[in-house]
PDB file of C-alpha atoms and ligand atoms in Angstrom:
ATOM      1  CA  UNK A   1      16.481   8.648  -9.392  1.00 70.00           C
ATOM      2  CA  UNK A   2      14.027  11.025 -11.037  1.00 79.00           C
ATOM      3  CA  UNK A   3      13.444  13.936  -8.814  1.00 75.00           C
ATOM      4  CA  UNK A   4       9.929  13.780 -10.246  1.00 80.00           C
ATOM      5  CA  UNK A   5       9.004  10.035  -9.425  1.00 89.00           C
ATOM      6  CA  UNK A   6       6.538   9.022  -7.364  1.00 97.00           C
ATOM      7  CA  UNK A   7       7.413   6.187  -5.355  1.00 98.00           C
ATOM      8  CA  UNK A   8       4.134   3.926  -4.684  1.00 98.00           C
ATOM      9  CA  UNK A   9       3.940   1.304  -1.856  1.00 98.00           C
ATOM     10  CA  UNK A  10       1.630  -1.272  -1.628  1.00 98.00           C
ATOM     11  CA  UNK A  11       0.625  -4.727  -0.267  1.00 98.00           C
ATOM     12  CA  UNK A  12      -1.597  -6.424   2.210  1.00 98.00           C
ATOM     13  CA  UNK A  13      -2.597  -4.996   5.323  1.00 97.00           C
ATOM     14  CA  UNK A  14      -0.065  -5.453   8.273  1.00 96.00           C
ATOM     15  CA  UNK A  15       2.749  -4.971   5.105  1.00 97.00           C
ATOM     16  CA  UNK A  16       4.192  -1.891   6.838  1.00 96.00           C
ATOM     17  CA  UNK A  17       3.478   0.508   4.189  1.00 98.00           C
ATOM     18  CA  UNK A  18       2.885   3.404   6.860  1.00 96.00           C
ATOM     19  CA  UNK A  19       5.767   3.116   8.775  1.00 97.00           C
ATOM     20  CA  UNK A  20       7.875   2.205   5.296  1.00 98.00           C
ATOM     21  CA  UNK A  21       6.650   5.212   3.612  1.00 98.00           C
ATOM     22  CA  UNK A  22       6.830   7.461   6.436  1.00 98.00           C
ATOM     23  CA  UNK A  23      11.248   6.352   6.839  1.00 98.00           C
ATOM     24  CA  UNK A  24      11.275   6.192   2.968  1.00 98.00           C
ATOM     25  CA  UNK A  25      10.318   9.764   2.650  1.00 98.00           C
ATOM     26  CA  UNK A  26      12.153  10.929   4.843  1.00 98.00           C
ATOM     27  CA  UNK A  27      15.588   9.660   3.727  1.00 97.00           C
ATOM     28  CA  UNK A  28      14.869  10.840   0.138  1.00 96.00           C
ATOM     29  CA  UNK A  29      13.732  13.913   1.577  1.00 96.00           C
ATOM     30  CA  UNK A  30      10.213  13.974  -0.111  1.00 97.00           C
ATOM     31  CA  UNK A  31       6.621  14.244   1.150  1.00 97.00           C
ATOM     32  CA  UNK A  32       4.843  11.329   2.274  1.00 98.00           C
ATOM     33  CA  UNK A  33       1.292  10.537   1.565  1.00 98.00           C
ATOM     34  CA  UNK A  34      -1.374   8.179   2.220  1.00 98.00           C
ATOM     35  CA  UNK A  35      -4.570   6.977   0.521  1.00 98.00           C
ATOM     36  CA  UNK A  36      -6.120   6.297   3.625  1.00 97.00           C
ATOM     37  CA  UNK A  37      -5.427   9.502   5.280  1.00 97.00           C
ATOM     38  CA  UNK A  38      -6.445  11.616   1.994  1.00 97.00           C
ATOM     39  CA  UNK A  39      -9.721   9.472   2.477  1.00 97.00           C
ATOM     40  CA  UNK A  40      -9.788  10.414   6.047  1.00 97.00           C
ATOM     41  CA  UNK A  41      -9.207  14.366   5.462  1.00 97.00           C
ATOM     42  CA  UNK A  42     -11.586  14.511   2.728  1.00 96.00           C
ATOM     43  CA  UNK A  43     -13.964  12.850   4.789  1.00 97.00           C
ATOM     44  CA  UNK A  44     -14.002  13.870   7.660  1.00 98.00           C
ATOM     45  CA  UNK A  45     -14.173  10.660   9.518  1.00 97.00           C
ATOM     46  CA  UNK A  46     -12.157   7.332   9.934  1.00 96.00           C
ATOM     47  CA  UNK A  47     -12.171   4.739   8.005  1.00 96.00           C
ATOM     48  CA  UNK A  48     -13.985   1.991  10.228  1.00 96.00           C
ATOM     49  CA  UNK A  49     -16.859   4.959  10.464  1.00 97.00           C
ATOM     50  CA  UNK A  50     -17.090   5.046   6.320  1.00 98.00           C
ATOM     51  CA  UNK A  51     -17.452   1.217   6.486  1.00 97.00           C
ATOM     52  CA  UNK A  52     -19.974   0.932   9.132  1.00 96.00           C
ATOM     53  CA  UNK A  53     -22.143   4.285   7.815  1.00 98.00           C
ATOM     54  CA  UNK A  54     -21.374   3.128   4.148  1.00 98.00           C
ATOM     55  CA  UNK A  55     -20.125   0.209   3.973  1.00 97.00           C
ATOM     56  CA  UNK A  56     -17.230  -1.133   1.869  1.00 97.00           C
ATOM     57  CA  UNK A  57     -18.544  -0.301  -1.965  1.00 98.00           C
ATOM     58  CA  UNK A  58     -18.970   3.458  -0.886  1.00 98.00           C
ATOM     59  CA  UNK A  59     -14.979   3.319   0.674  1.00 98.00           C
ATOM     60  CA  UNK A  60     -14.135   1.775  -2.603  1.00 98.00           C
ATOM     61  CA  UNK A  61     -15.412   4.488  -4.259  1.00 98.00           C
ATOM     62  CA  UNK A  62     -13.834   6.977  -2.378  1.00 98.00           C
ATOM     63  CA  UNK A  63     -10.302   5.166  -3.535  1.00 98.00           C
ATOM     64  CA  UNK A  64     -11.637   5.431  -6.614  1.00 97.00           C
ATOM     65  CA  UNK A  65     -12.090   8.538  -6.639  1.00 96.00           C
ATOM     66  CA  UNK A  66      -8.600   9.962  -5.157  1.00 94.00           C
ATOM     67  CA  UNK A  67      -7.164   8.493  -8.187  1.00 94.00           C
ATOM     68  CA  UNK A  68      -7.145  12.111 -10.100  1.00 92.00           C
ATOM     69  CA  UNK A  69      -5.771  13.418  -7.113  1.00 94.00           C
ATOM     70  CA  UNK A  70      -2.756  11.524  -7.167  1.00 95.00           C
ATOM     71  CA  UNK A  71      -2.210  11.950 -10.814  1.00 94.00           C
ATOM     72  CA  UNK A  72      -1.079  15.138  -9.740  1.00 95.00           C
ATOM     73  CA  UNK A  73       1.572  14.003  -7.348  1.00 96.00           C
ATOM     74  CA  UNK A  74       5.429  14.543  -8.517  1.00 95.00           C
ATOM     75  CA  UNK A  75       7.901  13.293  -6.181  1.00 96.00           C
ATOM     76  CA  UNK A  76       6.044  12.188  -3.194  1.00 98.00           C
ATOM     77  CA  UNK A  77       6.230   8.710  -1.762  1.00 98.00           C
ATOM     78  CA  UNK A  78       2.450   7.476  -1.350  1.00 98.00           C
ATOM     79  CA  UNK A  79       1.220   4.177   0.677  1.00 98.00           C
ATOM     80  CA  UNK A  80      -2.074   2.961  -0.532  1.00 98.00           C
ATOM     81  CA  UNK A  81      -4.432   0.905   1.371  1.00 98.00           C
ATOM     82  CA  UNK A  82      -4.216  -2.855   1.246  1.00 98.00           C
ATOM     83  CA  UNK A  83      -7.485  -3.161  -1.141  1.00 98.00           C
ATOM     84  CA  UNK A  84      -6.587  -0.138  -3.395  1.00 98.00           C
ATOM     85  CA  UNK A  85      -4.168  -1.787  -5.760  1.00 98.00           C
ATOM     86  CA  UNK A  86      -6.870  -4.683  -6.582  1.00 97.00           C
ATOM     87  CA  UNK A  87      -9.578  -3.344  -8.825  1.00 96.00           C
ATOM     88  CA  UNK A  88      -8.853  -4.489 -12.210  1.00 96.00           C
ATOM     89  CA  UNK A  89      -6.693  -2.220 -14.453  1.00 97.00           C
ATOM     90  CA  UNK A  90      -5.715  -0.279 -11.074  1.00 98.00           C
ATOM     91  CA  UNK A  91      -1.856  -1.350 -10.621  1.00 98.00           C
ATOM     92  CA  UNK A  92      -1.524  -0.070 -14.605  1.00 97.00           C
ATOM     93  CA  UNK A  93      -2.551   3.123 -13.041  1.00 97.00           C
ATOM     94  CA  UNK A  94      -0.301   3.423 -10.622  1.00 97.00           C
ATOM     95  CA  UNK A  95       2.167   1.938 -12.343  1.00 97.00           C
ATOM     96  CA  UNK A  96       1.827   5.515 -14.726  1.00 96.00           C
ATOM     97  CA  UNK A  97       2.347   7.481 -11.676  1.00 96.00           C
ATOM     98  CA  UNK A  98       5.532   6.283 -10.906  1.00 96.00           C
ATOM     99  CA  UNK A  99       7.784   3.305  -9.437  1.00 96.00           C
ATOM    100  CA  UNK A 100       5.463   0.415  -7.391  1.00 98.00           C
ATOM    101  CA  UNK A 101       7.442  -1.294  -4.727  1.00 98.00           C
ATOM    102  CA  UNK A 102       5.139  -4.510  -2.950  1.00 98.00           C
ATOM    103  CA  UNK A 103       5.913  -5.082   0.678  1.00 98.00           C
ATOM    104  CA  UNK A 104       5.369  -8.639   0.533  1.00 98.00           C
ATOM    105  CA  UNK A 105       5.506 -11.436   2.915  1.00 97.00           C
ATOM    106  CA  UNK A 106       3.964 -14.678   3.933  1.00 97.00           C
ATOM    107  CA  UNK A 107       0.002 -14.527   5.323  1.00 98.00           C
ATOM    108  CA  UNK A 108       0.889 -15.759   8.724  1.00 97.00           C
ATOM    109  CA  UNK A 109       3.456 -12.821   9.299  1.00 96.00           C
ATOM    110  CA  UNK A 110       1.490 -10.355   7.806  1.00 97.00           C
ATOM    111  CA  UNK A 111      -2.125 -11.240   9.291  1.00 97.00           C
ATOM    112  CA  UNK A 112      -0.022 -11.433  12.864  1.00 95.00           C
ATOM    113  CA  UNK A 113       0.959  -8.226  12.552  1.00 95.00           C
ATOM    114  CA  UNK A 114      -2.426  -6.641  10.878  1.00 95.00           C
ATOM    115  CA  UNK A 115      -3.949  -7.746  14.123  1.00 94.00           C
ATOM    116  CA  UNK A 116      -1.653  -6.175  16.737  1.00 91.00           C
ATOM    117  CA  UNK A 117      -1.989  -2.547  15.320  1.00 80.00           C
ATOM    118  CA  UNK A 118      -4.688  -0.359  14.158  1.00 73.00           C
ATOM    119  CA  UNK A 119      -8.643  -0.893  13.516  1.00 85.00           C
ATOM    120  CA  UNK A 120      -9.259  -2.637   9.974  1.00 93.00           C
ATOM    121  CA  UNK A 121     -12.868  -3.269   9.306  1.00 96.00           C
ATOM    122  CA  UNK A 122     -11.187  -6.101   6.885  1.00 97.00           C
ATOM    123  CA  UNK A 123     -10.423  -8.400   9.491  1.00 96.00           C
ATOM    124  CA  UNK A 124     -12.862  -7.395  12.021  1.00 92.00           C
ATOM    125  CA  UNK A 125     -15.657 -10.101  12.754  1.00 90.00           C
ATOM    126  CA  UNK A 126     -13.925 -12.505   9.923  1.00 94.00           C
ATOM    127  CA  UNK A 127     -12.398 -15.934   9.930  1.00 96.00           C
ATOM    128  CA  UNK A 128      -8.494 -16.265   9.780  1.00 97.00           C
ATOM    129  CA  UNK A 129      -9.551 -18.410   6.461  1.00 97.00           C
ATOM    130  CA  UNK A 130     -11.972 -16.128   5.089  1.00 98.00           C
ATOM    131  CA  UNK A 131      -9.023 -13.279   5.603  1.00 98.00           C
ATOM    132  CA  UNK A 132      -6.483 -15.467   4.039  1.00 98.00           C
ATOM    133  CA  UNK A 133      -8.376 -16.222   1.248  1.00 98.00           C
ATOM    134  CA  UNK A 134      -8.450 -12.369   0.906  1.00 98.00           C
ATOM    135  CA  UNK A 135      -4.939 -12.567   0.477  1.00 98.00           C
ATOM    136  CA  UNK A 136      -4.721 -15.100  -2.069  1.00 98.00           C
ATOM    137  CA  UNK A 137      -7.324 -13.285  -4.039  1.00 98.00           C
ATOM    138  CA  UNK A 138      -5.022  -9.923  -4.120  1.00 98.00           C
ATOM    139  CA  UNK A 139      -1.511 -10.955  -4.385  1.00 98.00           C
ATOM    140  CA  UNK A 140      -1.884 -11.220  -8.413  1.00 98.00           C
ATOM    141  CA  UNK A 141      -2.577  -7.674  -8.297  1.00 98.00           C
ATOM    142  CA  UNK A 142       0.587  -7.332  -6.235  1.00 98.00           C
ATOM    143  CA  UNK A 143       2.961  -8.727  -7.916  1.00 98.00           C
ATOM    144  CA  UNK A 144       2.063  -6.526 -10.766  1.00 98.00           C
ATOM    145  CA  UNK A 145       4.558  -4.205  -8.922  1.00 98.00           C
ATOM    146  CA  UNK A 146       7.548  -2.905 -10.517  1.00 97.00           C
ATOM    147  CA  UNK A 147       9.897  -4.503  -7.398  1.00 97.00           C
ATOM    148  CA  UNK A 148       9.053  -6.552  -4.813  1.00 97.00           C
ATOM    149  CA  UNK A 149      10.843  -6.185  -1.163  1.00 98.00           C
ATOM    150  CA  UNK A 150       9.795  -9.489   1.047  1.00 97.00           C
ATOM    151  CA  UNK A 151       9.667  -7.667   4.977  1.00 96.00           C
ATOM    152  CA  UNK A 152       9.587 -10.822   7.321  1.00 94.00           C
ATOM    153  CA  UNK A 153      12.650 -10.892   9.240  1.00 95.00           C
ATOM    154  CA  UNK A 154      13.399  -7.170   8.500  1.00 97.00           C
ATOM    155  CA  UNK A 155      12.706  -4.072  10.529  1.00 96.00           C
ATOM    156  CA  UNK A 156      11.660  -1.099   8.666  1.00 98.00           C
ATOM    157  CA  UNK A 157      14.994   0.746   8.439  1.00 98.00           C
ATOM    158  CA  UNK A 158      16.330  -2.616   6.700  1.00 98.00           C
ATOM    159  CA  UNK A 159      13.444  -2.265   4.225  1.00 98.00           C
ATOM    160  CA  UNK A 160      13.757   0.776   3.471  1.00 98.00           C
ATOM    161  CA  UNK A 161      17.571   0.313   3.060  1.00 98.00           C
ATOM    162  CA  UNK A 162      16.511  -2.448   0.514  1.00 98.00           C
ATOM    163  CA  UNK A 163      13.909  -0.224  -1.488  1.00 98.00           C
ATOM    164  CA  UNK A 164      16.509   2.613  -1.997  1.00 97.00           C
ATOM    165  CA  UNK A 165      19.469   0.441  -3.265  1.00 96.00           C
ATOM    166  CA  UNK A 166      16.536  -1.014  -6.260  1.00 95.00           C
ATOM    167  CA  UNK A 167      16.086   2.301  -7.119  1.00 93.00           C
ATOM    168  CA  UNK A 168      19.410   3.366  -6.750  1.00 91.00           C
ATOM    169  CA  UNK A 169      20.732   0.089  -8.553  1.00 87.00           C
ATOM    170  CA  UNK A 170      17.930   0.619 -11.000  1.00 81.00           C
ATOM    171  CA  UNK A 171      19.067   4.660 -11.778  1.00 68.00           C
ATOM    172  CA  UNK A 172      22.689   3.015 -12.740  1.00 68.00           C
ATOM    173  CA  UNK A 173      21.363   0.285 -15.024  1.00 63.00           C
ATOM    174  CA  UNK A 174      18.552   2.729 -16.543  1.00 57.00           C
TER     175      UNK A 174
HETATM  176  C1  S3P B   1      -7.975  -2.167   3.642  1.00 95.30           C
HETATM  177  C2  S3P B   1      -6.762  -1.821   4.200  1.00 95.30           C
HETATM  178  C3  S3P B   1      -6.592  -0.615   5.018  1.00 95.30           C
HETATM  179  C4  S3P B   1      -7.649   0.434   4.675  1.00 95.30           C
HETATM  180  C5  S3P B   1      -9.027  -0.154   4.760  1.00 95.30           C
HETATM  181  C6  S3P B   1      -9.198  -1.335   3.794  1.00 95.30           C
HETATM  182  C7  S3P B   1      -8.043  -3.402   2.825  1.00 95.30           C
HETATM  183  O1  S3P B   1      -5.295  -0.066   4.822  1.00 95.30           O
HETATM  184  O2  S3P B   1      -7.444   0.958   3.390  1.00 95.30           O
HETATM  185  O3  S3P B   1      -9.249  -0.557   6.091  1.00 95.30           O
HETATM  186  O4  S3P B   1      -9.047  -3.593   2.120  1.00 95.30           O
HETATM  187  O5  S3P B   1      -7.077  -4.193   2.874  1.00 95.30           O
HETATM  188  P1  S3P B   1      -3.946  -0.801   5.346  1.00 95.30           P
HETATM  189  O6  S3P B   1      -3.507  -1.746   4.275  1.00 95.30           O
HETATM  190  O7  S3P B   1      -2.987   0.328   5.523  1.00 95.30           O
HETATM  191  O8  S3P B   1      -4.272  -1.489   6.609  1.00 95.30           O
END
């Protein structure tokens, strides 16, 4: 594997990209990043405060935005929030900056567990449907990734296991 590769995570909320990217990095011994948190830091505030100051074009933005900051990553592994792959010609971008893996999975799993942890002014106040139809909406965008891992079932050292032997199997065939 190129020293110099990003790895790039995404999916839908409740995918596991933190806790993913968090193991990932640490196995391959590289620094791990998030959109949301660079959002956060630059910020100054959470997320659920940009969308209820803001609302959700202004957060958009600010993804928009971080893109020329992570142009100048080499080597990290970076988890991007749930919407952040979906604007159109945005997975060709991050497909430049370096290897996309989708944590995928069905909509019941991952809504289930998008609900048990964290605030996400995506689901709040919304309709399982009107979330679901969310989903459906994104996964094109997705599956635009270079791999896909499917996480139901798994644990996050099993899916992390599973991203390094693609990349592993991937630096043999070239
Ligand atoms: C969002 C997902 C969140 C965060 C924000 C918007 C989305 O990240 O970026 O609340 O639009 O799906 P996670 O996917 O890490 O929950």
């Amino acid at each position: 594997m190129d020293a110099g590769e990003n790895i790039v995570l995404v999916g839908f909320m409740g995918a596991g990209k933190s806790s993913v990217g968090r193991l990932l990095a640490k196995r391959l011994g590289r620094c791990f990043v998030e959109t949301d948190d660079l959002i956060v830091a630059g910020e100054g505030r959470s997320i659920p405060e940009i969308f209820q100051a803001d609302g959700e074009p202004r957060f958009r933005q600010l993804e928009a935005d971080m893109l020329d900051l992570l142009r100048l990553k080499r080597g990290e592994v970076i988890a991007t929030g749930g919407g952040f792959p979906c604007p159109e010609g945005r997975m060709e971008a991050l497909k430049a900056m370096g290897t996309v893996v989708w944590l995928a999975g069905d909509f019941e799993t991952l809504y289930a567990r998008a609900l048990r942890s964290g605030s996400r002014p995506m689901l709040e106040g919304k309709p399982k449907e009107e979330v679901a139809a969310l989903y459906r909406a994104r996964e094109p965008y997705y599956r635009q990734a270079h791999f896909v891992v499917e996480t139901p079932g798994l644990g996050v050292d099993q899916v992390v296991r599973r991203i390094l032997s693609l990349l592993r199997h991937r630096a043999r065939v070239g």
